[in-house]
Amino acid sequence: MGHPGFSFHFSTFFSTSPKFLGMEREHGSTIPFFLGENFMNWTSEDLIPLEQLPDRLFRTRSGKMPHVLWGVPFSKKIFPGWKRQREPRSRETIETLFQMARGKVPKNQRWLRRAMLLQTLREGLSDETFPWGPFAALAIVRACPVLNEDLLSLIFETARGKVEESRRFSVVEEPWKALLWRGELALTLAYIFPQAEEGTLWKEQAKQIVHEILSTGLHEDGHLKTSILPISRILLASMLRMGWMFPEIFTPEAQKQRDAWIRNSLYLTRPDGSMVFTSPESACYNPELFVAALQCDASKEDKKLGVTILPNLKTTKKIPNIQLPPESIVSETSQRGILRQFWGGAGIFTRWDTLSTFMEFFLPQTPLLSGKWECSLYCKGVSLLPVGDWKMICWNTSPWAVYLELELPLMWGFKLQRQFCLTRREEIAFWADTVFQPKGKVQEGPLEYAMSIPLYPGLTWTDNADSLELKIAHPDGGKGTLLPLALPEWRTKLTPGEDFTVKDGKLQGRLRTSQPSLYFPIFLDFSQRRVHSSLTWRQLTVAEKLKKVDFSQASGFRIQIGEIQWLLYRSLAHPANRTILGHNLQSESMLGRFMSTGEVHPLVEILGYQEENR
């Protein structure tokens, strides 16, 4: 149940209208159609009275987006089999029916001819109409109260047949098809045609499917499963529409799961309202979907969060001054991490549910990097393949920074550790790969390392003819400077097998070392004020017991941008009492800022791991 004191909106337009019965009839058309034994001639008197239809079943406050298209990112990436030639007819059908339901006479009624509507329904399950079929079918059935009576029986029988055909869709394997066809379409028929003898059965069927979707789509810790993410907004929109018609399909437990789904949707939203890991062609933001979601969400924290982070979202009543949920969270169960400066600020999303991790770094204006972080590693020319799965080994939050570290076991006893760090106030971040062997297992080098992360489409990049820093920017705003700290600043000092550049739309880096371990950090300055400041970086000498430590034991770097300097340190062997630039430390990793006194203030400092790892 939603909280009755809050009303969310992003526009004030709202229209009501009388029933529209002026649809053109296509004379002389013959449509092969089988009428079952239980065929019933429906009239407008058999439908739910028009005045009893909730406005939100058909209309939206902005009048911009039909409900059935909420959260639908039509792209080949999400729906690889869709046929583009079917798109105009289906979308135009949905849009025209939507306008009719809002009381407007459509200018072009050719999309609503009798034969075309019935053909659209009958072809809904075919591959040729994928994925438009269920959305067009829902629009047609929802519009029955404003269509001519001679169509009602044919629409009902055709849609009922499609509900029966859709039994083959598994909730686990094809959740969006199962929910839209077997769940929402059946429930809409039960709502629009209350005299239908299958009505009770359809309600129970829809209730069961909603329960299965919520149970199979969420981990035990309440996080959305990765397989659900690309269609999570479609599923959420469908469940919300179903709840409008029959709120009782949500049991108390299902309501809690639905609210968890809504909070996950907020966490996985970029500052522009689109969903993480979506490309420009598939990214979409429907404010109306979130308005509807927050209206039924029982959590005041979620309501405040929605108003805080979503574009153009407002509430008619002031939300109490309550604390927002944590802006950064990690789930070991769903193998996903969300690191944010603060709500509305820059952030890093990552997931490690496959052998490759996925990473996205975004600014309030736009993502800079988004996609699979690919890595190849060779020792003596032999590829060091994974021999296990990724696991989280460190998670730390503080007022100054957010930090996450993962580990992957490799052949010959090697380990790959991957760091993500985002500062809250400094407007810097770094991510890095560390390759090493545990104590007692020393396989000599050389090691050859290569990595790549896709730039977000539409970004431009410029390199320096003399040095290795890269500047990336987006025409709509948002800039950053990338520094490959493990490589020399000047190109003339690069050795064979080393590079840092953008190629084929991907940020690519390569490093070759004769040592049995390596560290490859990428430092990002995303301050818009410092984008034109002078910069430099150096790899530093690390000392232990007054002796220089080899780079295979520990690495340290000094970074200067403008007048600000930072220190980054990483131990590749077991942590020990070491000194770098006069700063004494015993930690595993440390990122700090040089103060005016010359001392280093740690922004994040990670203590050593257990002995068996080093």
PDB file of N, CA, C and O in Angstrom, residues 417 434 436 519 552-555 569-576 578 586-590 614:
ATOM      1  N   GLN A 417      43.684  -9.227  -8.533  1.00  0.00           N
ATOM      2  CA  GLN A 417      42.839  -8.415  -7.660  1.00  0.00           C
ATOM      3  C   GLN A 417      42.492  -7.109  -8.367  1.00  0.00           C
ATOM      4  O   GLN A 417      43.357  -6.472  -8.975  1.00  0.00           O
ATOM      5  N   THR A 434      45.827  -5.779  -9.983  1.00  0.00           N
ATOM      6  CA  THR A 434      47.054  -6.247  -9.338  1.00  0.00           C
ATOM      7  C   THR A 434      47.207  -7.731  -9.622  1.00  0.00           C
ATOM      8  O   THR A 434      46.269  -8.496  -9.413  1.00  0.00           O
ATOM      9  N   PHE A 436      49.692 -11.031  -8.754  1.00  0.00           N
ATOM     10  CA  PHE A 436      50.762 -11.481  -7.866  1.00  0.00           C
ATOM     11  C   PHE A 436      50.594 -12.968  -7.607  1.00  0.00           C
ATOM     12  O   PHE A 436      49.597 -13.584  -7.990  1.00  0.00           O
ATOM     13  N   TYR A 519      51.290  -4.064 -11.148  1.00  0.00           N
ATOM     14  CA  TYR A 519      50.200  -3.212 -10.673  1.00  0.00           C
ATOM     15  C   TYR A 519      49.902  -2.204 -11.763  1.00  0.00           C
ATOM     16  O   TYR A 519      50.801  -1.508 -12.236  1.00  0.00           O
ATOM     17  N   SER A 552      58.120  -5.330  -7.700  1.00  0.00           N
ATOM     18  CA  SER A 552      57.297  -6.521  -7.536  1.00  0.00           C
ATOM     19  C   SER A 552      56.828  -6.689  -6.096  1.00  0.00           C
ATOM     20  O   SER A 552      55.975  -7.533  -5.816  1.00  0.00           O
ATOM     21  N   GLN A 553      57.366  -5.885  -5.180  1.00  0.00           N
ATOM     22  CA  GLN A 553      56.987  -5.945  -3.773  1.00  0.00           C
ATOM     23  C   GLN A 553      56.004  -4.836  -3.388  1.00  0.00           C
ATOM     24  O   GLN A 553      55.087  -5.056  -2.607  1.00  0.00           O
ATOM     25  N   ALA A 554      56.196  -3.651  -3.948  1.00  0.00           N
ATOM     26  CA  ALA A 554      55.329  -2.515  -3.619  1.00  0.00           C
ATOM     27  C   ALA A 554      55.493  -1.438  -4.681  1.00  0.00           C
ATOM     28  O   ALA A 554      56.565  -1.295  -5.278  1.00  0.00           O
ATOM     29  N   SER A 555      54.447  -0.688  -4.911  1.00  0.00           N
ATOM     30  CA  SER A 555      54.469   0.410  -5.882  1.00  0.00           C
ATOM     31  C   SER A 555      53.856   1.649  -5.252  1.00  0.00           C
ATOM     32  O   SER A 555      52.879   1.556  -4.487  1.00  0.00           O
ATOM     33  N   TYR A 569      49.503   4.203  -3.042  1.00  0.00           N
ATOM     34  CA  TYR A 569      50.441   3.151  -2.661  1.00  0.00           C
ATOM     35  C   TYR A 569      49.730   1.803  -2.710  1.00  0.00           C
ATOM     36  O   TYR A 569      48.551   1.693  -2.371  1.00  0.00           O
ATOM     37  N   ARG A 570      50.490   0.771  -3.129  1.00  0.00           N
ATOM     38  CA  ARG A 570      49.952  -0.587  -3.151  1.00  0.00           C
ATOM     39  C   ARG A 570      51.075  -1.581  -2.847  1.00  0.00           C
ATOM     40  O   ARG A 570      52.145  -1.544  -3.468  1.00  0.00           O
ATOM     41  N   SER A 571      50.830  -2.454  -1.877  1.00  0.00           N
ATOM     42  CA  SER A 571      51.767  -3.532  -1.568  1.00  0.00           C
ATOM     43  C   SER A 571      51.396  -4.739  -2.412  1.00  0.00           C
ATOM     44  O   SER A 571      50.241  -5.163  -2.453  1.00  0.00           O
ATOM     45  N   LEU A 572      52.391  -5.306  -3.109  1.00  0.00           N
ATOM     46  CA  LEU A 572      52.178  -6.496  -3.909  1.00  0.00           C
ATOM     47  C   LEU A 572      52.657  -7.747  -3.191  1.00  0.00           C
ATOM     48  O   LEU A 572      52.470  -8.859  -3.680  1.00  0.00           O
ATOM     49  N   ALA A 573      53.329  -7.566  -2.074  1.00  0.00           N
ATOM     50  CA  ALA A 573      53.721  -8.668  -1.201  1.00  0.00           C
ATOM     51  C   ALA A 573      53.016  -8.457   0.135  1.00  0.00           C
ATOM     52  O   ALA A 573      52.172  -7.577   0.273  1.00  0.00           O
ATOM     53  N   HIS A 574      53.383  -9.239   1.142  1.00  0.00           N
ATOM     54  CA  HIS A 574      52.739  -9.057   2.437  1.00  0.00           C
ATOM     55  C   HIS A 574      53.068  -7.672   2.980  1.00  0.00           C
ATOM     56  O   HIS A 574      54.210  -7.214   2.909  1.00  0.00           O
ATOM     57  N   PRO A 575      52.071  -6.925   3.487  1.00  0.00           N
ATOM     58  CA  PRO A 575      52.336  -5.583   4.001  1.00  0.00           C
ATOM     59  C   PRO A 575      53.437  -5.592   5.055  1.00  0.00           C
ATOM     60  O   PRO A 575      53.554  -6.521   5.853  1.00  0.00           O
ATOM     61  N   ALA A 576      54.249  -4.520   5.017  1.00  0.00           N
ATOM     62  CA  ALA A 576      55.338  -4.369   5.983  1.00  0.00           C
ATOM     63  C   ALA A 576      55.509  -2.896   6.279  1.00  0.00           C
ATOM     64  O   ALA A 576      54.878  -2.033   5.654  1.00  0.00           O
ATOM     65  N   ARG A 578      56.910   0.228   5.668  1.00  0.00           N
ATOM     66  CA  ARG A 578      57.631   0.803   4.536  1.00  0.00           C
ATOM     67  C   ARG A 578      57.481   2.317   4.549  1.00  0.00           C
ATOM     68  O   ARG A 578      56.583   2.874   5.184  1.00  0.00           O
ATOM     69  N   GLN A 586      51.977   0.871   6.936  1.00  0.00           N
ATOM     70  CA  GLN A 586      51.995  -0.584   7.027  1.00  0.00           C
ATOM     71  C   GLN A 586      50.771  -1.200   6.348  1.00  0.00           C
ATOM     72  O   GLN A 586      50.443  -2.350   6.588  1.00  0.00           O
ATOM     73  N   SER A 587      50.125  -0.458   5.518  1.00  0.00           N
ATOM     74  CA  SER A 587      48.851  -0.873   4.930  1.00  0.00           C
ATOM     75  C   SER A 587      49.054  -1.634   3.621  1.00  0.00           C
ATOM     76  O   SER A 587      50.130  -1.646   3.033  1.00  0.00           O
ATOM     77  N   GLU A 588      47.962  -2.240   3.161  1.00  0.00           N
ATOM     78  CA  GLU A 588      47.949  -2.935   1.877  1.00  0.00           C
ATOM     79  C   GLU A 588      47.831  -1.931   0.736  1.00  0.00           C
ATOM     80  O   GLU A 588      48.540  -2.023  -0.267  1.00  0.00           O
ATOM     81  N   SER A 589      46.902  -0.988   0.888  1.00  0.00           N
ATOM     82  CA  SER A 589      46.680   0.046  -0.122  1.00  0.00           C
ATOM     83  C   SER A 589      46.363   1.347   0.572  1.00  0.00           C
ATOM     84  O   SER A 589      45.795   1.362   1.675  1.00  0.00           O
ATOM     85  N   MET A 590      46.717   2.447  -0.107  1.00  0.00           N
ATOM     86  CA  MET A 590      46.410   3.750   0.470  1.00  0.00           C
ATOM     87  C   MET A 590      46.348   4.802  -0.632  1.00  0.00           C
ATOM     88  O   MET A 590      47.196   4.845  -1.518  1.00  0.00           O
ATOM     89  N   ARG A 614      49.536 -13.782   0.932  1.00  0.00           N
ATOM     90  CA  ARG A 614      50.765 -13.078   0.553  1.00  0.00           C
ATOM     91  C   ARG A 614      51.976 -13.938   0.859  1.00  0.00           C
ATOM     92  O   ARG A 614      52.023 -14.605   1.864  1.00  0.00           O
TER      93      ARG A 614
END
